Amino acid sequence: MAGVKLLGFWASSFAYRVIWTLKLKGINYEYIEEDLRNKSHLLLHHNPVHKKVPVLIHGDKAVAESLVILEYIEETWPENPLLPTDAYERAMARFWINFGESKVECHFFQFFKSAAGEEQEKAIKETVEILKIIEEQSLGDKKFSEEAIGLVDIALGWLAYWFEGQEEAVGTKLLNSTTFPRLHAWIQNFKQVPAIKENLPDRQKLRAHSKRFRRV
Amino acid sequence: MEDVKLLGAWPSSFSYRVIWVLKLKGVKYEYVEENLFNKSDLLLRYNPIYKKIPVLVHGGKPIAESIVILEYVEETWPQNPLLPKDPYERAVARFWTKFEEHTSPTFFSFFQSVGEEQERAVKEAKELLRIIEEQGLGEKKFFGGEEIGLADIAFGWIAGWLRTMEEAVGVKLMEDDRFPRLQAWIENFKAVPVIKENLPDHNEMLAYFKQRREMFIGSATS
């Protein structure tokens, strides 16, 4: 079997999506840490379009974009499937993965970078609305809370660990067991899955990194 | 076979993507034209989160988001496949499909904004087109190779909508001869029978886009 390499960055939740997926499927790989301020030739060669991590290199082929990588892994190593077998259920999973990417990453990024005052209030309001949708419509369905962990959980995994740091950096706590009980429960469950639990960046280091990033 | 309904809206390129794929695969469906300024209860019920078209309803079960719909149609009706069998080739197709998704804000901005903001959008749009031409398409006839595939469908708006947008805005993004491969791709794409027979009328769309552009200029400068 051709070798698998993963180009990543220790604080990147996108890189961790791939790590979790590889681990859940028991795939051996070599991890290569990138210095994003001094990108390697390997990274620039294998992801010339975006020049970003993560990049999966399988044999001599490179796949970029974390969600594209996840689908690639799912298809190449079908054991321990992370997507449902039913086409409609798969569509629902892809819908929520897409929701995570389009609404969540964009609006949450606004939240994180927002300056105090009106801009931040607007960002907080939007963030809360999105959390409500996930709480009531995605988890409400129990689509990805009761069954085994899947790509939707993995795609939204940053909510379970990175969001906390963002809230702290912004100085406002939005997600707790009272405000979003299902999401909160999902977060606890998610972090207990061994492949996840054993593969998370150091909390303190991540907090400091978030704070630094916000100031830039 | 359960019935298939498509909620769409003229002249949405997202709507046309699904029409093209259903027709390419010979899937019979009922088309429901939505008035986006007066959305039906059906649409609001079937897509409560985004309240947008297109929505595919198969046997009463709704699916929203055009690319999610296309992947579903691909899996449910495998004839005339849009994606190759090889996982790596599929990843390449998905990469470019995702790239297209990320270009939306730039082209929306090009169409909706004025002044400095628009200048920025024009510059960015040209850079994106350059990447699409050189790295996405390269030497290939289609993004999918010899036949059209998922990425061609995703970029279909460049073939049928971009020129009309440019005309309505009064700014050319794909200046003559600067994008020879993309130009050739446009001709090849529009020559595919299903595409050729399912494109919005240029003049009708121009009138519509001009109206929309006036509205955006109005709200940007008021």
Tab-separated table of N, CA and C in Angstrom, chain B residues 118-206:
chain	number	residue	atom	x	y	z
B	118	GLN	N	-15.887	47.348	-5.957
B	118	GLN	CA	-16.032	46.631	-7.215
B	118	GLN	C	-14.688	46.455	-7.906
B	119	GLU	N	-13.856	47.480	-7.814
B	119	GLU	CA	-12.523	47.390	-8.430
B	119	GLU	C	-11.750	46.214	-7.857
B	120	ARG	N	-11.890	46.072	-6.530
B	120	ARG	CA	-11.223	44.952	-5.847
B	120	ARG	C	-11.765	43.639	-6.364
B	121	ALA	N	-13.093	43.580	-6.492
B	121	ALA	CA	-13.749	42.356	-6.946
B	121	ALA	C	-13.322	42.014	-8.366
B	122	VAL	N	-13.195	43.027	-9.218
B	122	VAL	CA	-12.775	42.806	-10.608
B	122	VAL	C	-11.385	42.187	-10.640
B	123	LYS	N	-10.496	42.756	-9.848
B	123	LYS	CA	-9.103	42.273	-9.797
B	123	LYS	C	-9.080	40.817	-9.324
B	124	GLU	N	-9.802	40.554	-8.237
B	124	GLU	CA	-9.858	39.209	-7.658
B	124	GLU	C	-10.470	38.205	-8.623
B	125	ALA	N	-11.547	38.655	-9.289
B	125	ALA	CA	-12.254	37.770	-10.214
B	125	ALA	C	-11.329	37.332	-11.342
B	126	LYS	N	-10.559	38.273	-11.874
B	126	LYS	CA	-9.641	37.939	-12.964
B	126	LYS	C	-8.586	36.946	-12.490
B	127	GLU	N	-8.113	37.122	-11.254
B	127	GLU	CA	-7.117	36.192	-10.697
B	127	GLU	C	-7.715	34.798	-10.576
B	128	LEU	N	-8.957	34.738	-10.128
B	128	LEU	CA	-9.627	33.449	-9.970
B	128	LEU	C	-9.801	32.774	-11.326
B	129	LEU	N	-10.206	33.551	-12.318
B	129	LEU	CA	-10.391	32.998	-13.658
B	129	LEU	C	-9.065	32.459	-14.195
B	130	ARG	N	-7.994	33.143	-13.865
B	130	ARG	CA	-6.651	32.725	-14.300
B	130	ARG	C	-6.325	31.354	-13.696
B	131	ILE	N	-6.598	31.200	-12.391
B	131	ILE	CA	-6.334	29.928	-11.713
B	131	ILE	C	-7.192	28.826	-12.319
B	132	ILE	N	-8.466	29.146	-12.555
B	132	ILE	CA	-9.381	28.156	-13.122
B	132	ILE	C	-8.889	27.711	-14.487
B	133	GLU	N	-8.475	28.681	-15.307
B	133	GLU	CA	-7.999	28.380	-16.653
B	133	GLU	C	-6.729	27.529	-16.623
B	134	GLU	N	-5.763	27.973	-15.828
B	134	GLU	CA	-4.447	27.323	-15.894
B	134	GLU	C	-4.331	26.073	-15.047
B	135	GLN	N	-4.891	26.121	-13.846
B	135	GLN	CA	-4.696	24.986	-12.948
B	135	GLN	C	-5.879	24.035	-12.920
B	136	GLY	N	-7.061	24.568	-13.142
B	136	GLY	CA	-8.245	23.720	-13.116
B	136	GLY	C	-8.428	22.997	-14.436
B	137	LEU	N	-8.457	23.795	-15.481
B	137	LEU	CA	-8.718	23.237	-16.805
B	137	LEU	C	-7.438	22.704	-17.431
B	138	GLY	N	-6.394	23.491	-17.400
B	138	GLY	CA	-5.116	23.084	-17.987
B	138	GLY	C	-5.287	22.774	-19.456
B	139	GLU	N	-4.764	21.587	-19.865
B	139	GLU	CA	-4.813	21.209	-21.274
B	139	GLU	C	-6.061	20.423	-21.624
B	140	LYS	N	-6.918	20.214	-20.613
B	140	LYS	CA	-8.059	19.332	-20.844
B	140	LYS	C	-9.167	20.006	-21.623
B	141	LYS	N	-9.989	19.194	-22.256
B	141	LYS	CA	-11.124	19.716	-23.003
B	141	LYS	C	-12.193	20.176	-21.996
B	142	PHE	N	-12.453	19.285	-21.043
B	142	PHE	CA	-13.394	19.614	-19.967
B	142	PHE	C	-12.671	19.407	-18.640
B	143	PHE	N	-13.231	19.978	-17.548
B	143	PHE	CA	-12.667	19.732	-16.226
B	143	PHE	C	-12.701	18.237	-15.956
B	144	GLY	N	-13.724	17.576	-16.502
B	144	GLY	CA	-13.862	16.140	-16.291
B	144	GLY	C	-13.027	15.303	-17.250
B	145	GLY	N	-12.275	15.925	-18.141
B	145	GLY	CA	-11.467	15.188	-19.122
B	145	GLY	C	-12.110	15.274	-20.494
B	146	GLU	N	-12.409	14.101	-21.076
B	146	GLU	CA	-13.017	14.082	-22.405
B	146	GLU	C	-14.519	14.353	-22.362
B	147	GLU	N	-15.122	14.073	-21.196
B	147	GLU	CA	-16.565	14.280	-21.044
B	147	GLU	C	-16.794	15.280	-19.920
B	148	ILE	N	-17.958	15.926	-19.939
B	148	ILE	CA	-18.228	16.854	-18.835
B	148	ILE	C	-18.466	16.074	-17.552
B	149	GLY	N	-18.110	16.711	-16.443
B	149	GLY	CA	-18.263	16.085	-15.129
B	149	GLY	C	-18.779	17.101	-14.123
B	150	LEU	N	-18.683	16.733	-12.857
B	150	LEU	CA	-19.211	17.566	-11.781
B	150	LEU	C	-18.654	18.979	-11.796
B	151	ALA	N	-17.347	19.112	-11.994
B	151	ALA	CA	-16.724	20.441	-11.964
B	151	ALA	C	-17.195	21.297	-13.142
B	152	ASP	N	-17.389	20.681	-14.313
B	152	ASP	CA	-17.899	21.433	-15.472
B	152	ASP	C	-19.280	21.997	-15.145
B	153	ILE	N	-20.106	21.146	-14.536
B	153	ILE	CA	-21.457	21.583	-14.153
B	153	ILE	C	-21.355	22.746	-13.159
B	154	ALA	N	-20.443	22.612	-12.195
B	154	ALA	CA	-20.285	23.667	-11.188
B	154	ALA	C	-19.820	24.976	-11.816
B	155	PHE	N	-18.960	24.893	-12.835
B	155	PHE	CA	-18.456	26.099	-13.492
B	155	PHE	C	-19.355	26.530	-14.651
B	156	GLY	N	-20.454	25.806	-14.835
B	156	GLY	CA	-21.347	26.076	-15.957
B	156	GLY	C	-21.783	27.522	-16.075
B	157	TRP	N	-21.880	28.227	-14.984
B	157	TRP	CA	-22.318	29.619	-15.013
B	157	TRP	C	-21.345	30.499	-15.804
B	158	ILE	N	-20.084	30.091	-15.859
B	158	ILE	CA	-19.114	30.861	-16.632
B	158	ILE	C	-19.493	30.790	-18.118
B	159	ALA	N	-20.026	29.634	-18.528
B	159	ALA	CA	-20.381	29.460	-19.928
B	159	ALA	C	-21.668	30.191	-20.290
B	160	GLY	N	-22.648	30.149	-19.405
B	160	GLY	CA	-23.945	30.698	-19.772
B	160	GLY	C	-24.323	32.012	-19.150
B	161	TRP	N	-23.617	32.431	-18.116
B	161	TRP	CA	-24.054	33.600	-17.359
B	161	TRP	C	-23.037	34.734	-17.321
B	162	LEU	N	-21.761	34.388	-17.369
B	162	LEU	CA	-20.737	35.414	-17.126
B	162	LEU	C	-20.800	36.551	-18.130
B	163	ARG	N	-20.911	36.203	-19.406
B	163	ARG	CA	-20.913	37.256	-20.425
B	163	ARG	C	-22.080	38.210	-20.218
B	164	THR	N	-23.228	37.661	-19.850
B	164	THR	CA	-24.406	38.493	-19.620
B	164	THR	C	-24.185	39.410	-18.415
B	165	MET	N	-23.560	38.846	-17.377
B	165	MET	CA	-23.256	39.649	-16.190
B	165	MET	C	-22.320	40.797	-16.563
B	166	GLU	N	-21.284	40.479	-17.331
B	166	GLU	CA	-20.306	41.485	-17.750
B	166	GLU	C	-21.007	42.615	-18.500
B	167	GLU	N	-21.925	42.223	-19.375
B	167	GLU	CA	-22.636	43.216	-20.180
B	167	GLU	C	-23.517	44.104	-19.308
B	168	ALA	N	-24.203	43.487	-18.351
B	168	ALA	CA	-25.086	44.258	-17.474
B	168	ALA	C	-24.292	45.221	-16.589
B	169	VAL	N	-23.122	44.777	-16.168
B	169	VAL	CA	-22.293	45.608	-15.294
B	169	VAL	C	-21.484	46.624	-16.105
B	170	GLY	N	-21.165	46.254	-17.353
B	170	GLY	CA	-20.375	47.145	-18.202
B	170	GLY	C	-18.886	46.987	-17.996
B	171	VAL	N	-18.480	45.838	-17.426
B	171	VAL	CA	-17.050	45.577	-17.209
B	171	VAL	C	-16.742	44.174	-17.700
B	172	LYS	N	-15.685	44.076	-18.525
B	172	LYS	CA	-15.321	42.755	-19.027
B	172	LYS	C	-14.292	42.117	-18.097
B	173	LEU	N	-14.560	40.871	-17.700
B	173	LEU	CA	-13.600	40.140	-16.873
B	173	LEU	C	-12.745	39.231	-17.756
B	174	MET	N	-13.428	38.565	-18.699
B	174	MET	CA	-12.717	37.668	-19.600
B	174	MET	C	-12.445	38.416	-20.900
B	175	GLU	N	-11.426	39.261	-20.856
B	175	GLU	CA	-11.112	40.051	-22.043
B	175	GLU	C	-10.680	39.132	-23.174
B	176	ASP	N	-11.005	39.559	-24.427
B	176	ASP	CA	-10.733	38.727	-25.605
B	176	ASP	C	-9.316	38.194	-25.607
B	177	ASP	N	-9.220	36.923	-25.840
B	177	ASP	CA	-7.939	36.238	-26.001
B	177	ASP	C	-7.082	36.108	-24.748
B	178	ARG	N	-7.528	36.677	-23.636
B	178	ARG	CA	-6.711	36.548	-22.424
B	178	ARG	C	-6.929	35.178	-21.771
B	179	PHE	N	-8.053	34.536	-22.101
B	179	PHE	CA	-8.380	33.239	-21.494
B	179	PHE	C	-8.760	32.248	-22.587
B	180	PRO	N	-7.791	31.882	-23.443
B	180	PRO	CA	-8.116	31.036	-24.603
B	180	PRO	C	-8.682	29.671	-24.239
B	181	ARG	N	-8.146	29.070	-23.176
B	181	ARG	CA	-8.607	27.716	-22.830
B	181	ARG	C	-10.026	27.755	-22.292
B	182	LEU	N	-10.274	28.748	-21.441
B	182	LEU	CA	-11.601	28.884	-20.852
B	182	LEU	C	-12.615	29.221	-21.950
B	183	GLN	N	-12.186	30.050	-22.925
B	183	GLN	CA	-13.050	30.371	-24.069
B	183	GLN	C	-13.423	29.091	-24.828
B	184	ALA	N	-12.403	28.280	-25.086
B	184	ALA	CA	-12.633	27.021	-25.818
B	184	ALA	C	-13.564	26.123	-25.008
B	185	TRP	N	-13.339	26.083	-23.696
B	185	TRP	CA	-14.182	25.260	-22.820
B	185	TRP	C	-15.639	25.722	-22.895
B	186	ILE	N	-15.836	27.047	-22.898
B	186	ILE	CA	-17.188	27.594	-22.966
B	186	ILE	C	-17.893	27.091	-24.222
B	187	GLU	N	-17.198	27.153	-25.368
B	187	GLU	CA	-17.808	26.699	-26.619
B	187	GLU	C	-18.131	25.208	-26.557
B	188	ASN	N	-17.181	24.420	-26.052
B	188	ASN	CA	-17.381	22.964	-25.958
B	188	ASN	C	-18.518	22.625	-25.008
B	189	PHE	N	-18.561	23.330	-23.876
B	189	PHE	CA	-19.599	23.068	-22.876
B	189	PHE	C	-20.977	23.372	-23.452
B	190	LYS	N	-21.088	24.515	-24.108
B	190	LYS	CA	-22.394	24.918	-24.653
B	190	LYS	C	-22.821	24.062	-25.847
B	191	ALA	N	-21.874	23.301	-26.387
B	191	ALA	CA	-22.204	22.441	-27.526
B	191	ALA	C	-22.791	21.102	-27.069
B	192	VAL	N	-22.618	20.770	-25.805
B	192	VAL	CA	-23.198	19.518	-25.289
B	192	VAL	C	-24.722	19.664	-25.399
B	193	PRO	N	-25.397	18.720	-26.090
B	193	PRO	CA	-26.835	18.889	-26.362
B	193	PRO	C	-27.687	19.269	-25.159
B	194	VAL	N	-27.538	18.570	-24.039
B	194	VAL	CA	-28.369	18.869	-22.858
B	194	VAL	C	-28.136	20.297	-22.383
B	195	ILE	N	-26.901	20.769	-22.470
B	195	ILE	CA	-26.599	22.136	-22.044
B	195	ILE	C	-27.193	23.110	-23.056
B	196	LYS	N	-26.889	22.863	-24.331
B	196	LYS	CA	-27.346	23.733	-25.406
B	196	LYS	C	-28.852	23.985	-25.339
B	197	GLU	N	-29.587	22.877	-25.059
B	197	GLU	CA	-31.053	22.997	-25.034
B	197	GLU	C	-31.587	23.541	-23.717
B	198	ASN	N	-30.702	23.770	-22.749
B	198	ASN	CA	-31.154	24.226	-21.434
B	198	ASN	C	-30.271	25.348	-20.915
B	199	LEU	N	-30.372	26.476	-21.585
B	199	LEU	CA	-29.666	27.682	-21.154
B	199	LEU	C	-30.664	28.831	-21.196
B	200	PRO	N	-30.590	29.754	-20.241
B	200	PRO	CA	-31.532	30.873	-20.293
B	200	PRO	C	-31.249	31.740	-21.521
B	201	ASP	N	-32.277	32.350	-22.057
B	201	ASP	CA	-32.149	33.217	-23.214
B	201	ASP	C	-31.304	34.438	-22.845
B	202	HIS	N	-30.292	34.723	-23.650
B	202	HIS	CA	-29.350	35.797	-23.350
B	202	HIS	C	-30.024	37.151	-23.183
B	203	ASN	N	-30.893	37.510	-24.124
B	203	ASN	CA	-31.531	38.831	-24.066
B	203	ASN	C	-32.456	38.981	-22.862
B	204	GLU	N	-33.228	37.917	-22.602
B	204	GLU	CA	-34.133	37.953	-21.451
B	204	GLU	C	-33.334	38.103	-20.168
B	205	MET	N	-32.228	37.344	-20.105
B	205	MET	CA	-31.410	37.379	-18.903
B	205	MET	C	-30.715	38.738	-18.761
B	206	LEU	N	-30.305	39.310	-19.884
B	206	LEU	CA	-29.641	40.612	-19.848
B	206	LEU	C	-30.574	41.670	-19.270
